[in-house]
PDB file of C-alpha atoms in Angstrom:
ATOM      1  CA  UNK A   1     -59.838   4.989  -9.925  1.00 48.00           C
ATOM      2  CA  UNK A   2     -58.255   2.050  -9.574  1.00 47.00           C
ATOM      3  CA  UNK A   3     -56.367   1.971 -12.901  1.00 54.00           C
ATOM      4  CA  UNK A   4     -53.922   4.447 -12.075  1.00 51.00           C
ATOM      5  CA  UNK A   5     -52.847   2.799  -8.271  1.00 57.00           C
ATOM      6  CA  UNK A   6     -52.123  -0.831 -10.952  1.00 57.00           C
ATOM      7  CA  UNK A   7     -50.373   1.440 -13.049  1.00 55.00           C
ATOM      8  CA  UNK A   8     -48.125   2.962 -11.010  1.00 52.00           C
ATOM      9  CA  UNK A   9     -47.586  -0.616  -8.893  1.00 57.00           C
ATOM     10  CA  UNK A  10     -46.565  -2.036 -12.221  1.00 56.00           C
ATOM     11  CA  UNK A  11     -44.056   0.579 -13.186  1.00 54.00           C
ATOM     12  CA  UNK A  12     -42.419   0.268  -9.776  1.00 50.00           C
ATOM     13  CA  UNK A  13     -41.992  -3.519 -10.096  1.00 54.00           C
ATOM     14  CA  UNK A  14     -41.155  -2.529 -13.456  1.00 56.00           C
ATOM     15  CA  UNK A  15     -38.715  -0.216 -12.739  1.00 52.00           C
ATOM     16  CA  UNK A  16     -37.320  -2.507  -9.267  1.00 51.00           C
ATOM     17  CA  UNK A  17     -36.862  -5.732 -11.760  1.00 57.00           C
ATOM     18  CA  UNK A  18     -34.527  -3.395 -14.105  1.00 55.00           C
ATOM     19  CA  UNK A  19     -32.655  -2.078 -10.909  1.00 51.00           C
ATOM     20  CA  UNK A  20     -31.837  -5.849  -9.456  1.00 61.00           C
ATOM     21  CA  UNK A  21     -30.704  -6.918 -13.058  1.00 67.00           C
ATOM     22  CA  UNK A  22     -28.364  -3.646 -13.267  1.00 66.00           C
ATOM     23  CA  UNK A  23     -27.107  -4.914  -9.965  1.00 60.00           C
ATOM     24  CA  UNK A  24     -26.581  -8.350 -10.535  1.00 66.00           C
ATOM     25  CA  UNK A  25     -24.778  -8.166 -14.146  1.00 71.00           C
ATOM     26  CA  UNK A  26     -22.269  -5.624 -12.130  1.00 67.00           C
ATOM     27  CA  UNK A  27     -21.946  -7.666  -9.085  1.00 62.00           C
ATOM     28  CA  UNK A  28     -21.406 -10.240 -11.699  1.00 65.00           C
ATOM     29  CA  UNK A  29     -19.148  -8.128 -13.469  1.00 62.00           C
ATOM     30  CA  UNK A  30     -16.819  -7.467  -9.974  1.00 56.00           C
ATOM     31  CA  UNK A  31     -16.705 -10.991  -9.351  1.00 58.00           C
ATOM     32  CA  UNK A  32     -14.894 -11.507 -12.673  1.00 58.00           C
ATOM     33  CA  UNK A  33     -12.715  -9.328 -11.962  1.00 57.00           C
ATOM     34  CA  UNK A  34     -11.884 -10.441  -8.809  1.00 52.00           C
ATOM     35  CA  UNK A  35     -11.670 -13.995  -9.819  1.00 54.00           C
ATOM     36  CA  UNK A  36      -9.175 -12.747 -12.897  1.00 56.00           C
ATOM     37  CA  UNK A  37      -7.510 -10.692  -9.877  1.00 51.00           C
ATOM     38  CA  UNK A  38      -6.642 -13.788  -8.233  1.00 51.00           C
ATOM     39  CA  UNK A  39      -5.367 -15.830 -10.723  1.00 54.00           C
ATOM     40  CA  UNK A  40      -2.849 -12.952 -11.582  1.00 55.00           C
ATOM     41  CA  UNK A  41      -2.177 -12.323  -7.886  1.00 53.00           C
ATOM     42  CA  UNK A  42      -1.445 -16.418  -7.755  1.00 56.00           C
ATOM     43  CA  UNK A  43       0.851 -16.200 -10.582  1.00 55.00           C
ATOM     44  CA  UNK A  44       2.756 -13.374  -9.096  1.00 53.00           C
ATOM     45  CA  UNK A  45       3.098 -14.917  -5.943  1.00 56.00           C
ATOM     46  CA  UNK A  46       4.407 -18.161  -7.208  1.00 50.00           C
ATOM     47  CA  UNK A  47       6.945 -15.936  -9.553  1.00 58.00           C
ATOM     48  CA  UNK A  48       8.067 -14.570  -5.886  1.00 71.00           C
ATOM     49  CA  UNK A  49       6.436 -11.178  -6.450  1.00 83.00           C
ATOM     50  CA  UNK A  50       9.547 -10.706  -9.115  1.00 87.00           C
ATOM     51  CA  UNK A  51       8.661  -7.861 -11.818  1.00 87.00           C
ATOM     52  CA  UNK A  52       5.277  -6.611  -9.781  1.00 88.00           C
ATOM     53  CA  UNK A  53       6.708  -5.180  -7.016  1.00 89.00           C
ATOM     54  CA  UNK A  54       4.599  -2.134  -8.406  1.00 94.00           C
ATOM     55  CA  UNK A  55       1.539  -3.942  -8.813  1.00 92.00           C
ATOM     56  CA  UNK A  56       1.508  -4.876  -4.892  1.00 92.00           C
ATOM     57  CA  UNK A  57       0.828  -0.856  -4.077  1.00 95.00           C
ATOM     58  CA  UNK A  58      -0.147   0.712  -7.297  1.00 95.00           C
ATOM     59  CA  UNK A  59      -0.401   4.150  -8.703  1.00 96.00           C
ATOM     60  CA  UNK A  60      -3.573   3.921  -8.166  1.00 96.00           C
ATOM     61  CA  UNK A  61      -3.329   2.467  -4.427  1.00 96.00           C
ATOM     62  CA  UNK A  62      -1.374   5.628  -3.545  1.00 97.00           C
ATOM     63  CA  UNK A  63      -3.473   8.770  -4.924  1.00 97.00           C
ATOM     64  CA  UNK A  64      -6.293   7.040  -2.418  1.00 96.00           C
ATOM     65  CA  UNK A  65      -3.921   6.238   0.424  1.00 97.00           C
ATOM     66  CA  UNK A  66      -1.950   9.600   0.251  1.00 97.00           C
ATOM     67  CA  UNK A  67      -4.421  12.282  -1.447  1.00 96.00           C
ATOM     68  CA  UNK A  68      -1.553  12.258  -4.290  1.00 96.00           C
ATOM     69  CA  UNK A  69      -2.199  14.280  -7.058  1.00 96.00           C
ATOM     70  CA  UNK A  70       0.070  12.383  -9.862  1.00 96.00           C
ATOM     71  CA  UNK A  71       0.734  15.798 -11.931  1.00 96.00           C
ATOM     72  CA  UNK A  72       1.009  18.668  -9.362  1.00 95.00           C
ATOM     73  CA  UNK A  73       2.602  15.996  -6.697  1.00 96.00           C
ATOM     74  CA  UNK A  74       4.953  14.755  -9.555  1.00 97.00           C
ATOM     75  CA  UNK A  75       4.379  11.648  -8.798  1.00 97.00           C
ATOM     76  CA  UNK A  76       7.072   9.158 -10.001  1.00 96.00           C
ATOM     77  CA  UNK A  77       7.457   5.121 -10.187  1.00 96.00           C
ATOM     78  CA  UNK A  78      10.520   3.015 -10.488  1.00 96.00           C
ATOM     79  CA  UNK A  79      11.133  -0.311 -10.632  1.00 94.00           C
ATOM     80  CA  UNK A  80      13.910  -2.543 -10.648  1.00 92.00           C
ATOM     81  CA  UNK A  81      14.045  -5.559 -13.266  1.00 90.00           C
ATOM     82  CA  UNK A  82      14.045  -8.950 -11.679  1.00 88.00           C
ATOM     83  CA  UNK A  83      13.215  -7.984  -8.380  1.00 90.00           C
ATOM     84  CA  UNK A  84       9.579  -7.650  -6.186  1.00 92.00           C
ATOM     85  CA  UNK A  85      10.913  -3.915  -5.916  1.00 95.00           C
ATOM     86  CA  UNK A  86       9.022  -0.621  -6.202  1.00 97.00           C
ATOM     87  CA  UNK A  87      10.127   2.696  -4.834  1.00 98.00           C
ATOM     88  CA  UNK A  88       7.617   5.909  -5.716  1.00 98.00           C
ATOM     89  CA  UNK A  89       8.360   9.657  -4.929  1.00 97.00           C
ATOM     90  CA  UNK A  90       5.927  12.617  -4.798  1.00 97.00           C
ATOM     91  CA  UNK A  91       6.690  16.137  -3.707  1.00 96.00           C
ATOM     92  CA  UNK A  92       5.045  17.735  -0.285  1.00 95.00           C
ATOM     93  CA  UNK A  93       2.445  20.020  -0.108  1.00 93.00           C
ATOM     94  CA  UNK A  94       4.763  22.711   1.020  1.00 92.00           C
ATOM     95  CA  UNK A  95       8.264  21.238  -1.008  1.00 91.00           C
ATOM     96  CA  UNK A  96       9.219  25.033  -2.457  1.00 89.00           C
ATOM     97  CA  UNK A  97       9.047  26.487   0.827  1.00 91.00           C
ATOM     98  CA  UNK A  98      11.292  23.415   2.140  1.00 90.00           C
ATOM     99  CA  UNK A  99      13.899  23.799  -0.776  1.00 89.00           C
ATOM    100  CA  UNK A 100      14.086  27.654   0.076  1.00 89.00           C
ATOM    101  CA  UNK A 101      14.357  27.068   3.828  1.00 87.00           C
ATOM    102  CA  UNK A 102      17.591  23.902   3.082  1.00 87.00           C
ATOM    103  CA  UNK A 103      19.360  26.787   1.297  1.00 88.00           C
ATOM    104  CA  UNK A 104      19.365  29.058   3.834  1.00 87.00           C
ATOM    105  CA  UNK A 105      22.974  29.389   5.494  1.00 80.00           C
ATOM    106  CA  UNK A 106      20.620  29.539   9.528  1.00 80.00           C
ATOM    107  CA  UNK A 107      19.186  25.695   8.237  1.00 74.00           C
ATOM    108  CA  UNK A 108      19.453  24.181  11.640  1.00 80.00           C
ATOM    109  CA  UNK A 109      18.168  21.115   9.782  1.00 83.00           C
ATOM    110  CA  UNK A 110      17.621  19.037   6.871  1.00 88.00           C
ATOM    111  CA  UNK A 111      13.585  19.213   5.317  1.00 85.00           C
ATOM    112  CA  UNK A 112      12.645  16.702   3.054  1.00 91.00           C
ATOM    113  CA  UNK A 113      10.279  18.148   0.295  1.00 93.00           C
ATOM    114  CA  UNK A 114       9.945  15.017  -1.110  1.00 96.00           C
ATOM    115  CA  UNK A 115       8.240  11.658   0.168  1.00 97.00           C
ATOM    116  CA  UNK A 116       8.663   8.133  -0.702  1.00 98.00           C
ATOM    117  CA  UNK A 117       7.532   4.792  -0.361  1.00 98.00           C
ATOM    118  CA  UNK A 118       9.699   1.516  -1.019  1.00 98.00           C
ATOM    119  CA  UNK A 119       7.554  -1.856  -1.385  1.00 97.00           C
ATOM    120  CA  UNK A 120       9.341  -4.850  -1.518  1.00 96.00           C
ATOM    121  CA  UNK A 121       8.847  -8.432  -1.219  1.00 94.00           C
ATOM    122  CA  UNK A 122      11.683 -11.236   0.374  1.00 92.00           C
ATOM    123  CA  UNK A 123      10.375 -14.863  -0.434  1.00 90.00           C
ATOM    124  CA  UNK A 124      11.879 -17.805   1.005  1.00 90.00           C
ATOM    125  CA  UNK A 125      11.970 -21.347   0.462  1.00 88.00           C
ATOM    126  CA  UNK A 126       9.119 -21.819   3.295  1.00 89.00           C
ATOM    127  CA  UNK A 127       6.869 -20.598   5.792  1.00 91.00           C
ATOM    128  CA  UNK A 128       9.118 -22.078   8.493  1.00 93.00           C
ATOM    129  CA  UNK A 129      12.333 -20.318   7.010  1.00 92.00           C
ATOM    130  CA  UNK A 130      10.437 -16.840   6.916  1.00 92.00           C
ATOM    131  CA  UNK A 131       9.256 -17.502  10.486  1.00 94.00           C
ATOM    132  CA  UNK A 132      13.051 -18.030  10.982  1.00 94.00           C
ATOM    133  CA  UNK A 133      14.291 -15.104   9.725  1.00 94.00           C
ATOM    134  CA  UNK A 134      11.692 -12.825  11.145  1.00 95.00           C
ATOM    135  CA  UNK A 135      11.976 -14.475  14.839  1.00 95.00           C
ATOM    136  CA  UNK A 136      16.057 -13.872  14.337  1.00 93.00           C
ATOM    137  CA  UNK A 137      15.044 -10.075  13.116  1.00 92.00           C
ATOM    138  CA  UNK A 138      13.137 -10.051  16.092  1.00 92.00           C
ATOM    139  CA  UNK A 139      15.684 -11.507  18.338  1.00 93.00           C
ATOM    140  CA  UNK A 140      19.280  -9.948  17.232  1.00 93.00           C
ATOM    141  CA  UNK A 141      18.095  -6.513  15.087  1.00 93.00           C
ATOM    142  CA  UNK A 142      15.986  -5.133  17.889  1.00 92.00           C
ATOM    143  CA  UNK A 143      18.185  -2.025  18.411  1.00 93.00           C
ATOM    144  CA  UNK A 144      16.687  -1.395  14.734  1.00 94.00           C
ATOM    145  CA  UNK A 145      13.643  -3.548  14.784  1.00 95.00           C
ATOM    146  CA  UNK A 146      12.186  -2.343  18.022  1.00 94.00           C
ATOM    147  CA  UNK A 147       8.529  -1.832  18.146  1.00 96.00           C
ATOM    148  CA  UNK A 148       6.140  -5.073  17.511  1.00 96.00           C
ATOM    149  CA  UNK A 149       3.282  -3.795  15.731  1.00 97.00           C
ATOM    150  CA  UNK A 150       0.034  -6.391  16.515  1.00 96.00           C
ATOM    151  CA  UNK A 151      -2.771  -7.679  14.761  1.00 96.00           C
ATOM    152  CA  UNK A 152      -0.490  -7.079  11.069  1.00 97.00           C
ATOM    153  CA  UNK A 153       0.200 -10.413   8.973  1.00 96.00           C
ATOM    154  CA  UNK A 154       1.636 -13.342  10.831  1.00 95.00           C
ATOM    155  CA  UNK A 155       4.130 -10.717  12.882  1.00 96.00           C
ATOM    156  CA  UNK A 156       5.301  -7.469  12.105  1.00 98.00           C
ATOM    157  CA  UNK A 157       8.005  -5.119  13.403  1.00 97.00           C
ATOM    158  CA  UNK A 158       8.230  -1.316  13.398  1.00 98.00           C
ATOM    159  CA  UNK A 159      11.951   0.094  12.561  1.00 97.00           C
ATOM    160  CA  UNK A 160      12.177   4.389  13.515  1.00 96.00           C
ATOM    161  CA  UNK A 161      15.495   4.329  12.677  1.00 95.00           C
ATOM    162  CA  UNK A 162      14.968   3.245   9.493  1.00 96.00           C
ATOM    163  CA  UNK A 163      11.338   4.226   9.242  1.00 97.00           C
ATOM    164  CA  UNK A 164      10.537   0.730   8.005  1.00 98.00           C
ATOM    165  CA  UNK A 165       7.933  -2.007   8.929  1.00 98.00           C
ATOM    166  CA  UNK A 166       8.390  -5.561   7.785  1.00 97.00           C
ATOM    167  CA  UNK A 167       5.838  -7.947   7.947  1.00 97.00           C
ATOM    168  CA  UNK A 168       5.483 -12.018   7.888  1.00 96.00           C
ATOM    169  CA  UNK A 169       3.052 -13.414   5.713  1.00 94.00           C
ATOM    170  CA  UNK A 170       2.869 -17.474   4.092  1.00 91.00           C
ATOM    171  CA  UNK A 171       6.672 -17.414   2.899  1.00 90.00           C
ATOM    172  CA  UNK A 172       7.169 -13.956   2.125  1.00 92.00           C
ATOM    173  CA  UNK A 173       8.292 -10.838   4.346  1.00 94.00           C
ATOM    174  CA  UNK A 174       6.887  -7.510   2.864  1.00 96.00           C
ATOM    175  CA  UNK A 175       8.300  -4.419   3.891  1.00 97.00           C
ATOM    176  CA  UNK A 176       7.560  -0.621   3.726  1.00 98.00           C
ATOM    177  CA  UNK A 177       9.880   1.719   3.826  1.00 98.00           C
ATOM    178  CA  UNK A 178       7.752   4.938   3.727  1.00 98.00           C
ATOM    179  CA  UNK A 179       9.003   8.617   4.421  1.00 97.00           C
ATOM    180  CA  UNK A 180       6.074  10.626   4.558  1.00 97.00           C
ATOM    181  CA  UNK A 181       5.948  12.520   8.274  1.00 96.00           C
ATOM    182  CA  UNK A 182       8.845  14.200   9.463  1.00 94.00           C
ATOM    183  CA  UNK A 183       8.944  12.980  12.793  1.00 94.00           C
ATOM    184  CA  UNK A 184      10.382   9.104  12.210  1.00 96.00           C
ATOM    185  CA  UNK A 185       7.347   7.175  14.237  1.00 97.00           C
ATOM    186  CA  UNK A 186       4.904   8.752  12.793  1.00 97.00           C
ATOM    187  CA  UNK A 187       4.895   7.249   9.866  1.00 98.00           C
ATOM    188  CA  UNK A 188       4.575   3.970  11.134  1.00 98.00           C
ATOM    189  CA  UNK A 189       0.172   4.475  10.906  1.00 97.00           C
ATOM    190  CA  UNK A 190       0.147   5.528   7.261  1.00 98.00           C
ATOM    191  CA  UNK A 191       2.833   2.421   6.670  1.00 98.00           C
ATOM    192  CA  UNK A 192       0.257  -0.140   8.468  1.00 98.00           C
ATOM    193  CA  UNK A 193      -2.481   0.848   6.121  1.00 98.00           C
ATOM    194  CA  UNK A 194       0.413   0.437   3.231  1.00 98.00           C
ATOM    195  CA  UNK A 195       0.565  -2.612   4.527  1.00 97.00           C
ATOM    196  CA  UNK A 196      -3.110  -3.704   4.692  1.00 97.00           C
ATOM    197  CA  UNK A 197      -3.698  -2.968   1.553  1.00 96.00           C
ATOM    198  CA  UNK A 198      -0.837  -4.802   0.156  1.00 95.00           C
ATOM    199  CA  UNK A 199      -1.595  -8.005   1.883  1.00 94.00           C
ATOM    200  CA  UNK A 200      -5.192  -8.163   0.666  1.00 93.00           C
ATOM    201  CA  UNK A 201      -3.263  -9.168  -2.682  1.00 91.00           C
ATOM    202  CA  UNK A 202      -0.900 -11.456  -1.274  1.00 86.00           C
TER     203      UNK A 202
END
């Protein structure tokens, strides 16, 4: 009788020890990565973002943020060489019905069927001459720049007019340009998590 309650302890210790060594060589695993993620982020950073303004918000980073699907949204990627610049487009939900209803001669207005996002990264010589330039943003653009959004970066400012939020971080001053909601401020929540997620590599 007691045989088989020794048996079955050993098999669960058995079968515990295999689990904690899965776990460990994948938590070992992830911190690789991460620690190879860092060095690359580094490098990008001291290259002034330059060439990976896509790599800031990937693909991947917006089919999780947005619910994108990259083949029925057509989801599409641009770059521009030399520059920490990344502008991606995907169609709405409802963009046929949108096209159909811009043709129509009653169109009291304009409906976007597309969305997009711009990423892009200004570096400056220092964190005092960012802190300039965003304070002087702050101070002389605030018919454009005029919603402070707290608790984002090192300062950040909300633009309706231009649906655009730019935000101070080290040297740098990211901003998001992101059409996604019709009405203007509205798309200042989805930009902040934009945001959050691009300053975790920053």
């Amino acid at each position: 009788m007691l045989r088989f309650p020794a048996a079955l302890t050993f098999a669960l210790l058995f079968l515990l020890n295999a689990c904690d060594q899965e776990a460990k060589k994948q938590a070992a695993a992830a911190a690789a990565r991460a620690a190879q993620d860092s060095v690359n982020w580094a490098a990008y950073r001291a290259g002034d973002w330059k060439n990976h303004g896509c790599d800031l918000i990937s693909d991947d980073d917006v089919i999780a943020l947005f619910g994108v699907d990259p083949q029925r949204d057509v989801l599409n990627t641009r770059t521009l060489p030399e520059q920490a610049f990344c502008l991606r487009t995907w169609n709405k939900p409802d963009w046929k019905e949108r096209e159909n209803a811009n043709e129509k001669e009653t169109a009291t207005s304009y409906l976007d069927p597309q969305n997009s996002l711009i990423v892009q990264v200004f570096s400056y010589p220092s964190d005092e001459h960012a802190r300039q330039q965003f304070e002087s943003l702050k101070r002389d653009r605030r018919d454009t720049y005029d919603e402070d959004v707290p608790d984002l970066g090192e300062g950040a400012l909300w633009s309706s007019t231009t649906v655009t939020l730019l935000v101070k971080k080290g040297h740098s001053m990211l901003s998001i340009a992101l059409n996604y909601k019709d009405v203007p401020h509205d798309n200042l929540d989805k930009a902040r998590e934009v945001a959050e997620v691009a300053l975790r590599k920053m």
